[in-house]
Every structure is written in C-alpha cells, then in structure tokens.
Short mmCIF file of C-alpha atoms in Angstrom, two decimals:
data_model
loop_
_atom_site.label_atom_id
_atom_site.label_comp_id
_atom_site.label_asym_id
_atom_site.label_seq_id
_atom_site.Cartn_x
_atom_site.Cartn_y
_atom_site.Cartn_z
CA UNK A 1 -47.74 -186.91 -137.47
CA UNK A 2 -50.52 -189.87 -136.56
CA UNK A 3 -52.79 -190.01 -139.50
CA UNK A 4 -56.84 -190.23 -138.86
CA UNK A 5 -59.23 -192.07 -139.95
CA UNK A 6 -61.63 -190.55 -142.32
CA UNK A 7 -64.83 -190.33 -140.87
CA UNK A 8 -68.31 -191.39 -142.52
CA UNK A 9 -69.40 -188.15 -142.91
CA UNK A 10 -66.26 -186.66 -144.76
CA UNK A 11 -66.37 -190.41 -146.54
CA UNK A 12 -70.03 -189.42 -148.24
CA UNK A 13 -68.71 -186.17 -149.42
CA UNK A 14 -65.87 -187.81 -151.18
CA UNK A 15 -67.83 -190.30 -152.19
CA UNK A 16 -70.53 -187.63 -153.80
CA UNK A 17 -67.78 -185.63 -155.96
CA UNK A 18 -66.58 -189.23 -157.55
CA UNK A 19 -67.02 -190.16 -160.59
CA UNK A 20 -69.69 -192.95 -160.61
CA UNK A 21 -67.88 -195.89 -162.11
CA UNK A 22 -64.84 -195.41 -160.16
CA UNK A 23 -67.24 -194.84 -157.28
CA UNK A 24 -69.04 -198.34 -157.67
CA UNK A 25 -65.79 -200.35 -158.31
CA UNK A 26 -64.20 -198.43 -155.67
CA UNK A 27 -67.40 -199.59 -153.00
CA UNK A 28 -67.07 -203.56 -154.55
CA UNK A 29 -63.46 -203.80 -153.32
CA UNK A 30 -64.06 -201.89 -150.14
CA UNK A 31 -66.71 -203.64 -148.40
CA UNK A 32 -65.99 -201.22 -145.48
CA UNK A 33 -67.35 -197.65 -147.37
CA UNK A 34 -70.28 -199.74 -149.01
CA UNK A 35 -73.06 -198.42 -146.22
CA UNK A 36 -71.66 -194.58 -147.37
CA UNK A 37 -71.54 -195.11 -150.97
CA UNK A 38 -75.52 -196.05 -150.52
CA UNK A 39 -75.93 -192.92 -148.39
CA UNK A 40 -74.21 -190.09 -150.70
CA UNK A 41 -75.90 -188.41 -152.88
CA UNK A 42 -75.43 -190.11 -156.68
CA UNK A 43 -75.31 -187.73 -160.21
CA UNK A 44 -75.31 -189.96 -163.38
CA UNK A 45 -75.18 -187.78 -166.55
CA UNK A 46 -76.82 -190.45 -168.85
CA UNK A 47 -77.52 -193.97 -168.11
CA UNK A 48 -78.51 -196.55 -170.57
CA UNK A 49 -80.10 -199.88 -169.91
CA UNK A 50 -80.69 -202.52 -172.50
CA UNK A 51 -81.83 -206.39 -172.06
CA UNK A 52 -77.63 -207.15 -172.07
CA UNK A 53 -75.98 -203.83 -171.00
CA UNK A 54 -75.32 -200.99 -168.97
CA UNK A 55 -74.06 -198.22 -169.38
CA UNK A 56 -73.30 -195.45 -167.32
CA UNK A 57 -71.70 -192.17 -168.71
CA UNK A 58 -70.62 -194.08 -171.39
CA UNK A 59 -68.87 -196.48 -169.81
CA UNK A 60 -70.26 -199.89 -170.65
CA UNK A 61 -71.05 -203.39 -168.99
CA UNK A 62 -71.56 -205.60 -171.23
CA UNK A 63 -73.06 -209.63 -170.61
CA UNK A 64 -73.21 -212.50 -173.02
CA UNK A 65 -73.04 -216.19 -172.90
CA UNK A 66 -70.23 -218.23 -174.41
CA UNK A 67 -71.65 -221.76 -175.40
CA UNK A 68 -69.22 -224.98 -176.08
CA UNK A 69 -70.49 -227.24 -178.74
CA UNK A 70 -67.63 -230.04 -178.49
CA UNK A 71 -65.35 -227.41 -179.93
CA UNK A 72 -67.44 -224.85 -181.57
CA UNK A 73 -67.65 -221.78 -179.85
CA UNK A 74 -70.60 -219.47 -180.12
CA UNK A 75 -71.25 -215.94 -177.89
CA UNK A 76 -74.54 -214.33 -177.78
CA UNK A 77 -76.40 -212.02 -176.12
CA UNK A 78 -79.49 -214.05 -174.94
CA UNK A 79 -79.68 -216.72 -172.41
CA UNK A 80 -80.20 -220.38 -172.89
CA UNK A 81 -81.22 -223.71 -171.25
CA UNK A 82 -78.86 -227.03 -170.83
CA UNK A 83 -79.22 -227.72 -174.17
CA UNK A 84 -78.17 -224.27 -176.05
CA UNK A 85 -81.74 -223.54 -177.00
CA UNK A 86 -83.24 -220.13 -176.13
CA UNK A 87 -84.54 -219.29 -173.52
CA UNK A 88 -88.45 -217.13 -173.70
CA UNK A 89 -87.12 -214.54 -170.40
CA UNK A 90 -89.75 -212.25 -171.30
CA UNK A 91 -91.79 -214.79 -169.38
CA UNK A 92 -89.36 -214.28 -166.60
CA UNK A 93 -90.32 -211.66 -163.45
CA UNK A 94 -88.28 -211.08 -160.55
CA UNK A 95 -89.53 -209.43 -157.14
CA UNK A 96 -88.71 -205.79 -157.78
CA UNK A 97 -88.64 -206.20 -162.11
CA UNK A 98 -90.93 -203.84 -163.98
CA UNK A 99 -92.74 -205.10 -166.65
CA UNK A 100 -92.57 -202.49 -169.99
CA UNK A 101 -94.07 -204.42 -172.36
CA UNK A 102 -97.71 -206.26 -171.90
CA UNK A 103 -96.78 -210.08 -171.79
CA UNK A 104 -98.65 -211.43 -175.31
CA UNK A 105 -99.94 -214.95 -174.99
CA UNK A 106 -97.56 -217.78 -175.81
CA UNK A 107 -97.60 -221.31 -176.22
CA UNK A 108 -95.28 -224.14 -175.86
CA UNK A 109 -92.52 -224.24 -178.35
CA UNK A 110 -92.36 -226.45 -181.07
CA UNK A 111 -89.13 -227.78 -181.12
CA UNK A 112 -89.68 -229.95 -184.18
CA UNK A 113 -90.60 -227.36 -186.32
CA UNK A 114 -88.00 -225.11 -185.40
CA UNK A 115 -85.54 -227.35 -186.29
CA UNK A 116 -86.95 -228.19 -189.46
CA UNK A 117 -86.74 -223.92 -189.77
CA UNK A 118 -82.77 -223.81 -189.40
CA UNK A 119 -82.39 -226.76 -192.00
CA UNK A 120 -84.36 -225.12 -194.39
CA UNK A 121 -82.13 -221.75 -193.97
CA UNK A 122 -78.98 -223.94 -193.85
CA UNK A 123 -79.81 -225.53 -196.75
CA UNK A 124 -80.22 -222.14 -198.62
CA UNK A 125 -77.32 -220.72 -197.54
CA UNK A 126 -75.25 -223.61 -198.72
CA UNK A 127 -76.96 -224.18 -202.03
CA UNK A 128 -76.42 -219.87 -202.69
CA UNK A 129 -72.86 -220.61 -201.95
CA UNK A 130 -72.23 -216.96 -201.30
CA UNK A 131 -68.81 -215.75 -199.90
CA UNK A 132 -68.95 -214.29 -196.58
CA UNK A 133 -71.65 -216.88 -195.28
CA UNK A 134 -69.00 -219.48 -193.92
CA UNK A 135 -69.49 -217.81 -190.42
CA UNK A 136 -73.36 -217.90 -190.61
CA UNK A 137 -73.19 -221.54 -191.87
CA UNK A 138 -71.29 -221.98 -188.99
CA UNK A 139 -73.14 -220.63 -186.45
CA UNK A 140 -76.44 -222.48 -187.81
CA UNK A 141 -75.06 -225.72 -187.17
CA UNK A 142 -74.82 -225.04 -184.02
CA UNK A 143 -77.60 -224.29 -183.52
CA UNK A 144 -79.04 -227.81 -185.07
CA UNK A 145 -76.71 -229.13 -182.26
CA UNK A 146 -78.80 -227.97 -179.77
CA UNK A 147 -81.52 -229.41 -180.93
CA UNK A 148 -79.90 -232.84 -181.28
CA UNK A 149 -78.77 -232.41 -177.56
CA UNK A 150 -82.02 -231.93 -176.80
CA UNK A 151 -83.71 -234.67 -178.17
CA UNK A 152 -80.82 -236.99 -176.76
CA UNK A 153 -80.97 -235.21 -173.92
CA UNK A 154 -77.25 -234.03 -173.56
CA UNK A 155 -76.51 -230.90 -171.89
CA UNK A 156 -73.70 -228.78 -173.30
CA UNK A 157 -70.41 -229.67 -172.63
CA UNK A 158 -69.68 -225.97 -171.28
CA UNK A 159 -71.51 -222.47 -170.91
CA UNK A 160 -70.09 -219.19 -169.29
CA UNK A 161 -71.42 -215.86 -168.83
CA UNK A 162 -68.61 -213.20 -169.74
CA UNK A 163 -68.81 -209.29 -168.28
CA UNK A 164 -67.26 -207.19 -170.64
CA UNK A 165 -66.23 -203.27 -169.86
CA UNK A 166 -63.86 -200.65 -170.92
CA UNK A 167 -61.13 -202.37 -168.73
CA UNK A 168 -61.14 -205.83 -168.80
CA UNK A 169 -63.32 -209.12 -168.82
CA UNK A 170 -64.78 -211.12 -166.39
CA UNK A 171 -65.95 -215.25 -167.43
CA UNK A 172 -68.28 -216.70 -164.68
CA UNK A 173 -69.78 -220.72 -164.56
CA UNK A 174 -73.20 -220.20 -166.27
CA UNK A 175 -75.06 -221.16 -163.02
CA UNK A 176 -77.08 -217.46 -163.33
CA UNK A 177 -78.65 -216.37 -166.26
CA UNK A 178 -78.09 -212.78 -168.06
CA UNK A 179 -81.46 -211.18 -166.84
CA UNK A 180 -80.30 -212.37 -163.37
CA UNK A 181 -76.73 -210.93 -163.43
CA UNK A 182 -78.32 -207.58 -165.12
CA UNK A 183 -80.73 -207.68 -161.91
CA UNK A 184 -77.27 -208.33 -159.41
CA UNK A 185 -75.36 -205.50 -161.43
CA UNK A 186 -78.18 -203.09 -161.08
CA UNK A 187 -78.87 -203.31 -157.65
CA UNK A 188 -75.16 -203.51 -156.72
CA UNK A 189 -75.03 -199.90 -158.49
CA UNK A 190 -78.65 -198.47 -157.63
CA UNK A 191 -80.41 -200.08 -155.15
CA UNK A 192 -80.78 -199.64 -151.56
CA UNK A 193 -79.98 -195.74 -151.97
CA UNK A 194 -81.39 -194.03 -149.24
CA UNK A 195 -80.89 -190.41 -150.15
CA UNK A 196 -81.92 -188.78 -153.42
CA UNK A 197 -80.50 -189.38 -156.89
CA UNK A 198 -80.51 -188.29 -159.93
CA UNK A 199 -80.37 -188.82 -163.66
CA UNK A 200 -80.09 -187.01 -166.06
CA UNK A 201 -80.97 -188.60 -169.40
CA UNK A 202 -82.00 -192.00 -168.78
CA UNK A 203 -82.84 -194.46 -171.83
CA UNK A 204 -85.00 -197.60 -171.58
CA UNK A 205 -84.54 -200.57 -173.88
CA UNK A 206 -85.74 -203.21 -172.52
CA UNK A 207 -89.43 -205.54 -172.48
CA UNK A 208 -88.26 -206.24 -168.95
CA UNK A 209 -86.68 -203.51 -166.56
CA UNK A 210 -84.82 -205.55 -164.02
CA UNK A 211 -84.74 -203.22 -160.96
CA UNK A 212 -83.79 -203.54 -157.94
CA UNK A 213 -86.13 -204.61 -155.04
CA UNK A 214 -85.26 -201.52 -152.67
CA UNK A 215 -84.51 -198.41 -152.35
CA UNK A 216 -85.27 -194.85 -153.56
CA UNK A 217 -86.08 -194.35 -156.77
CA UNK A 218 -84.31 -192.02 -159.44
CA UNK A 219 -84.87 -188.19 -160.18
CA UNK A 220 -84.98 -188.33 -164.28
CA UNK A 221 -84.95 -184.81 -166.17
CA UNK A 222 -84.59 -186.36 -169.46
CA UNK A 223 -86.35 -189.83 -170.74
CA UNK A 224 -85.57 -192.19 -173.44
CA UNK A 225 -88.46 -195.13 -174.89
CA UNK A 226 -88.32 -197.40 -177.01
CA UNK A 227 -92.02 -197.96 -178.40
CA UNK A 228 -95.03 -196.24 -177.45
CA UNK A 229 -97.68 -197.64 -175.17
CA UNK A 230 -100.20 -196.19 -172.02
CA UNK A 231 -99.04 -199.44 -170.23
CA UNK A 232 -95.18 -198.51 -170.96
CA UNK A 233 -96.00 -194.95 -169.58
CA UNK A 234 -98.10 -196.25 -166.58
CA UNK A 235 -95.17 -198.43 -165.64
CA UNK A 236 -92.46 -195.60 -165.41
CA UNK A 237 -94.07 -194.65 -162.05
CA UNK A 238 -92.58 -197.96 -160.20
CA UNK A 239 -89.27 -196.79 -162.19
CA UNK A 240 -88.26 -193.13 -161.53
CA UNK A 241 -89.69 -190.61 -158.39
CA UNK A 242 -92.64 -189.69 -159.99
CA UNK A 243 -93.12 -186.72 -157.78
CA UNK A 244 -89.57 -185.15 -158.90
CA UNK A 245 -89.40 -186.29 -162.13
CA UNK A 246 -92.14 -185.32 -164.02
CA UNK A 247 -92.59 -183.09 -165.92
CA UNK A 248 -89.81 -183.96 -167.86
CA UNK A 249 -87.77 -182.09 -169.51
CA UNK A 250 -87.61 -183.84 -172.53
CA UNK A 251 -89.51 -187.41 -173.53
CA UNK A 252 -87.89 -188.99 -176.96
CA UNK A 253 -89.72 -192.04 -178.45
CA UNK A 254 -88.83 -194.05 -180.93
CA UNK A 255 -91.80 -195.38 -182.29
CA UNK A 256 -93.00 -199.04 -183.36
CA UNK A 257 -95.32 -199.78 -186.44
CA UNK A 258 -97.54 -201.13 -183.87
CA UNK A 259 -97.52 -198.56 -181.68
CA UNK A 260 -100.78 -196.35 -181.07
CA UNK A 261 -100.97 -192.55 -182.96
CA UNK A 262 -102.16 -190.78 -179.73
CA UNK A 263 -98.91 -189.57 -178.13
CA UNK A 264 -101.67 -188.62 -175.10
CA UNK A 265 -100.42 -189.93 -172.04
CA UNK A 266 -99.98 -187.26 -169.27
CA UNK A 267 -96.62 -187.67 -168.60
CA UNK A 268 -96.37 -187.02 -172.62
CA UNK A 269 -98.60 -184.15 -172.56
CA UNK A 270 -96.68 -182.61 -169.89
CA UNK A 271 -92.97 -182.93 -171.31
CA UNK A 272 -91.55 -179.88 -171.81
CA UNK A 273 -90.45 -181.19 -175.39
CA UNK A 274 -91.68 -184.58 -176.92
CA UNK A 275 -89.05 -185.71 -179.63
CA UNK A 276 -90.64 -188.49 -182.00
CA UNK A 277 -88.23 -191.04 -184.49
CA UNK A 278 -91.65 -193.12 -185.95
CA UNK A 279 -89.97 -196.25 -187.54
CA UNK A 280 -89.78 -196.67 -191.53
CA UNK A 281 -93.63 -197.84 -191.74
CA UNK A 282 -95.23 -195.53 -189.06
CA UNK A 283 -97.73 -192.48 -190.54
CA UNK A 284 -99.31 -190.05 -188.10
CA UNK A 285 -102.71 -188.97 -189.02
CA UNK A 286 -103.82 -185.44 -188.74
CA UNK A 287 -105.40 -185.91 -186.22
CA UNK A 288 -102.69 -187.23 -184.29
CA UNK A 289 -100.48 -184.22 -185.08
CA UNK A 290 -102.86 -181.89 -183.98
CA UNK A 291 -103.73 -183.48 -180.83
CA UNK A 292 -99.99 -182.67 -179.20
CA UNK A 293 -100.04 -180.60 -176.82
CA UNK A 294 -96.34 -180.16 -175.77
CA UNK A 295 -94.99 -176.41 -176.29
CA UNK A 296 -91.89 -178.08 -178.03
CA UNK A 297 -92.36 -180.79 -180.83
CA UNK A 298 -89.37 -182.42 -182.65
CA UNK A 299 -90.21 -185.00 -185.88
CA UNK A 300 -86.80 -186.68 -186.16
CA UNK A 301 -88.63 -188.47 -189.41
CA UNK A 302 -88.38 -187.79 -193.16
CA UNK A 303 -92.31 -186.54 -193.26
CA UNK A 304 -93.96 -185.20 -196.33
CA UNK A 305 -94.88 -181.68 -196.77
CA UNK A 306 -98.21 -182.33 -197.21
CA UNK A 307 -98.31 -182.83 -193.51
CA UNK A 308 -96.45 -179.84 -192.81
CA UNK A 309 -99.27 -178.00 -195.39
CA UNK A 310 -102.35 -179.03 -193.46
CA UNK A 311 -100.87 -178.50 -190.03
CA UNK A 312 -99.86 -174.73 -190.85
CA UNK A 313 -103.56 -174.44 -192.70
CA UNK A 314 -105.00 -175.36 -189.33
CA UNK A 315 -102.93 -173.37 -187.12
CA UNK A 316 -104.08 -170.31 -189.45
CA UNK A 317 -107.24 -170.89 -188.93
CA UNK A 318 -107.62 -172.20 -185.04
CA UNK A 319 -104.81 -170.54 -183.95
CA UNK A 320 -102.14 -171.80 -181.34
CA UNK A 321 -100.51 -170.96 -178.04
CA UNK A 322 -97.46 -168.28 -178.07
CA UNK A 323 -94.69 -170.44 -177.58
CA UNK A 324 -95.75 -173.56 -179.26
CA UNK A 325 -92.96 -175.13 -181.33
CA UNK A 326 -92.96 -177.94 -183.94
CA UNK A 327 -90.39 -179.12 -186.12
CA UNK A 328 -90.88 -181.39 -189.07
CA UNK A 329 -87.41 -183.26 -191.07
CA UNK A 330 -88.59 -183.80 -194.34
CA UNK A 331 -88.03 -186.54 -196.77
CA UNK A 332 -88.82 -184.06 -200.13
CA UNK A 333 -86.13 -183.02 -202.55
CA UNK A 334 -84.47 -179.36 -201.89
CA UNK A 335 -86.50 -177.83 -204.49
CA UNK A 336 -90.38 -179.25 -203.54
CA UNK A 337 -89.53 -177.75 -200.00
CA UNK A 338 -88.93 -174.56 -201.78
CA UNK A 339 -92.34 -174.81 -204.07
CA UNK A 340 -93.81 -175.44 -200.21
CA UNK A 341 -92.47 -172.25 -198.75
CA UNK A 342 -93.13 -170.34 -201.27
CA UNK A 343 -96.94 -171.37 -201.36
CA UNK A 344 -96.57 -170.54 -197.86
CA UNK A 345 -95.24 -166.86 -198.81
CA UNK A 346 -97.72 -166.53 -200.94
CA UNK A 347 -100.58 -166.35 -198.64
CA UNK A 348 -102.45 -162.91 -197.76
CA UNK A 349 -101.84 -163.67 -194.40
CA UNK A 350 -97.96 -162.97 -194.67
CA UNK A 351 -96.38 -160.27 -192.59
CA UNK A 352 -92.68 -160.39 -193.70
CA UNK A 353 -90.61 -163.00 -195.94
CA UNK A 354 -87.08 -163.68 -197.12
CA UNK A 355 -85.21 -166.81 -198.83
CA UNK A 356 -85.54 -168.89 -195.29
CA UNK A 357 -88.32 -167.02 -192.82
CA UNK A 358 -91.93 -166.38 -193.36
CA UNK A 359 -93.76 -164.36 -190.64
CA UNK A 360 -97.81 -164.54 -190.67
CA UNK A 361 -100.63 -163.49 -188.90
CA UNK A 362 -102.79 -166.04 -187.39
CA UNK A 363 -106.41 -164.96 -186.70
CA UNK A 364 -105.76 -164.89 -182.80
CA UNK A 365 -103.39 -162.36 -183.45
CA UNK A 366 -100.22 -164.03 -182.80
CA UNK A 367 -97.53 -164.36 -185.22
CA UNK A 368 -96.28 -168.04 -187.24
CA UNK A 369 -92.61 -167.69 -188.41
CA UNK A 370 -92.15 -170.66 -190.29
CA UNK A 371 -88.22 -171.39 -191.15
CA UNK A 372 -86.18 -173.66 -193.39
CA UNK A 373 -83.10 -174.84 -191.72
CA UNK A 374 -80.43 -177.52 -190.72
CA UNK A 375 -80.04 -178.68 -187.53
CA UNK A 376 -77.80 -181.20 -185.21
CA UNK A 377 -78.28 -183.66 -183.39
CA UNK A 378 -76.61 -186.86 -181.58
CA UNK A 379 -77.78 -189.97 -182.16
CA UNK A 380 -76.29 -193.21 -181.14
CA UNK A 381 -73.35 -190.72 -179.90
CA UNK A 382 -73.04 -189.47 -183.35
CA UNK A 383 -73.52 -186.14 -184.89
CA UNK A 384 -75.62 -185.93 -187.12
CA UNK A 385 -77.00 -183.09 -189.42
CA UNK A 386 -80.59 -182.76 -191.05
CA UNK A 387 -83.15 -180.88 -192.62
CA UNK A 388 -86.22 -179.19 -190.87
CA UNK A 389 -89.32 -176.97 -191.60
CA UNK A 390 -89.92 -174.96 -188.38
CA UNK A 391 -93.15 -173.75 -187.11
CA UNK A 392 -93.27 -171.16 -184.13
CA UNK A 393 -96.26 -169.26 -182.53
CA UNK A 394 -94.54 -165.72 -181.63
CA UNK A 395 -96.41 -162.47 -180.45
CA UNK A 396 -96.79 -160.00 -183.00
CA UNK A 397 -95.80 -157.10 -180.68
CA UNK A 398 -92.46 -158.88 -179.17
#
C-alpha cells in the first residue's frame, strides 16, 4: 500500500499534542515542518527564563562561557570581552529586548582599581590559609590575568560558549555572546508564532528580557517577578498578551530591600492572588498591608505577630470584603503564636473558638475566622512545609 504524505494541516495537529521540547528539537532538524510548528497552537506548563537559562517544563538550557588562560580553565555564566574581563550587558539592548529593570547611570570602569580589588582579596585568602580556598585562589588569578592581558593588550588564547541540557552539550567559537545566543534560542522556540499560545506559570529573572522581535505574544495565567517596581509592571505589556492575560491568576514577587511598599500596580491589584517572599531586610508598613486589595494574600515571610495584631484590629473595626483572604508565616516561637490567638479569643467580638479556629463578628456583619495552620508549598521545585496565621472574611449566615 503507497504511503501519503502527511499534510500541513494533520502536521499542526501533531505538532499541537507534542511535547514542547521534543517539538522544538524535532522543528531544528526538520527544516521542512518549521512553517507548521510556528502555526500550531503551543501549551508550556511553566517556563523559566533567567539572564543564562531556559527552561521549559523543566527541561533546561543552560549557556556559559569557557575561558583559556594558557592552561587554566575557568566557566562562568556571564559574558566577557577579548581580554576575560566582564562584560556591563545590562547596557546591552537588542531590537525586540524588553528592558525590566530602569538602566542606573554608569561610568567608565576603572580597571586599575579593580585590579588592585582582586589583589587585596587574593592576598587575604592566602594569608587565612583556609582549606577549601585552593579553588577560589585559583580562580582569582585568573582573573588578575585578564587584567594583565589587558594592559598588554593580549586577547585570550581561547573562549567558547557551551549549551548545556538534559541530553547532551553543545561548545560553539565565542564569536556571539550569551545575551545574544539567549536572544537566538528564544526566538528559535517563541517567536514568529502566529496563532495563540499559552503559558501557564511563567517566571522572570532577568534585568534584560531578550525577546524575540516578532510574533504573537504569550497568554500567561500565572506570573513570576523578581523585584518589585511600576516600571517592571509597565514593561510586562510588550511581554505577554495583555488583553488575555490579565487578570492573572496568581502574581508571586519576591521582593528587593529596595523595592517600593505599595504593591499598587493594576495588574497587582487585579491578581486573583498576590503571593509576596520580601527578602531578609524588607518590612511592610501598615499601611502597606492594608492598602492590598487582592481577595487572596499569601506572606511567604517569617512576619511578626504584631503585624498580624493590628491588621485583624483594623479589619474589626473597618470591616472587609466577604471573600478576602490573607495569610501571614510567622517567625514567633509556637507558644507566642498561641498567647496571640488566644488574645484574639479573648475578644467580645468572638462568635465560636477551639484550639486552632476563632470565628468573630466584624461590625459590617460578616464573619473573621482566623486559623493556625501548616501549609505546603514548592519552592525552587521543593516541598516545603510552614507555619501560617489565616485571616478570612466569611458571611455569618453561610
């Protein structure tokens, strides 16, 4: 029996049922189904994009640079000139790139004194002696290598760029830089789509988003940030289909010490849940706290009770929307979390109470059942378990 063709049509739905990794490698060694690949529909679970890697439903793609000085090898992660020096590619914008992160002002590098900085730091780690710091003393002279390149003006006697993933690696000549093969790799796997795609949880890492020139832009249900900003939250627009995307789902930021207290962006006032990690230094005020509007609020931080106390002592007296949902990990010991609930049960306001659940009656009417419980949740694709106080607005007559 004379076998057929398949034809571009039935291609696309094969093509739409793939798996997405398979699918992309599949469409770089078959030049001929690349024009279908772009126009079937694409379903990414979770994608992940950081200055260096990709990854896609956990698979990862990995860059770095491998640097030859006269024998000493050295990989990293960033990019660097002739020399080995760094390279500032924050600086750097590409037709199609989004910008995260507002470009500070910078000037010229001072060579001189950051050489002086590595001697000092060599000199320290040699004089401590310590066991374990062979490889760092290593690596710093290296580094004092490139500066005496530079100032003889020697390039390095070899550079590559290496693509790691799950399967195998891939060295290339280090004629293109790491932001520039992150900007080939994404627009090899997402640009030029010209039907509608989605994601489902996508996180964003970098100062520097290096997307592709054309094509549609991304359905996202679930969002990822590192650091807080209005600018970062402006520039998400050029990123994802704002008209299908928003409101999210879910918005997670992990916040910077720098990073502004007023969570009050609408595309953050309009997330179905905002989930906050504030870094080791970062303290909401009150006023901050208050001011979130989101029905669902999750404090992935150790905070005090005290900020639990005066945001329960407002609610009581203000009231709050049915539905409204905070939850606050605490840093106290077992027993202070106990003195705070029962305080809590000890106000007139109290409907019902047991070891765990207090029910009270806001002056609106409406109910706040206020829990102590553990919860789970995956971080960095780990399980992990902590401690919350809960806070819900209920109606008192179910």
């Amino acid at each position: 029996m004379e076998s057929k063709p398949m034809k571009f049509c039935d291609t696309e739905t094969v093509l739409t049922y793939m798996e997405p990794n398979f699918r992309f490698n599949l469409a770089l060694e078959i030049p001929s189904i690349r024009k279908a690949e772009k126009a079937a529909p694409l379903h990414i679970n979770r994608l992940e994009i950081e200055d260096n890697v990709i990854t896609v439903n956990g698979a990862k793609y990995t860059l770095s640079v491998l640097q030859n000085f006269f024998g000493m090898m050295k990989e990293s992660k960033i990019d660097f000139d002739k020399y080995g020096l760094p390279i500032d590619t924050d600086a750097i914008v590409l037709p199609g790139d989004v910008r995260l992160v507002e470009q500070g002002e910078s000037g010229p590098i001072d060579y001189d004194a950051e050489e002086r900085k590595v001697e000092r730091c060599l000199m320290q780690l040699e004089k401590e002696g310590k066991r374990g710091d062979q490889e760092k003393i290593a690596f710093m002279k290296t580094d004092l290598l490139a500066f005496v390149c530079r100032r003889n003006n020697i390039p390095l006697a070899s550079c590559s760029i290496q693509l790691d993933t799950d399967e195998e690696s891939s060295l290339f000549p280090y004629r293109i830089k790491i932001y520039e093969m992150m900007k080939k790799l994404l627009t090899v796997f997402f640009g030029n789509r010209k039907v509608e795609w989605g994601i489902n949880h996508l996180t964003l890492a970098p100062n520097i988003l290096r997307w592709p020139v054309n094509g549609l832009k991304p359905t996202v249900k679930n969002l990822e940030i590192s650091g807080y900003t209005n600018f970062k939250m402006n520039a998400l627009k050029s990123v994802v289909d704002e008209n299908t995307s928003f409101p999210l789902n879910s918005l997670t930021v992990r916040m910077h010490d720098d990073d502004t207290q007023n969570v009050n962006h609408k595309y953050a006032n309009e997330a179905k849940m905002l989930i906050l990690y504030p870094s080791y230094d970062f303290v909401f005020s009150q006023e901050a706290l208050l001011s979130l509007q989101n029905p669902r609020v999750v404090f992935h931080d150790r905070f005090p009770c005290d900020a639990y106390d005066n945001v329960l002592a407002t609610w009581m007296e203000r009231g709050c929307a049915i539905g409204t949902h905070f939850s606050f990990r605490y840093k106290a010991a077992e027993s202070e979390v106990r003195s705070v609930l029962h305080w809590t049960g000890n106000r007139v306001e109290v409907l019902e109470k047991s070891k765990d659940c207090i029910k009270l009656l806001m002056k609106n009417g409406a109910v706040l059942v206020v829990t102590n419980h553990r919860d789970t949740y995956v971080e960095f694709g780990r399980v992990r378990s902590i401690s919350h106080i809960d806070m819900k607005v209920v109606s008192r007559y179910g």
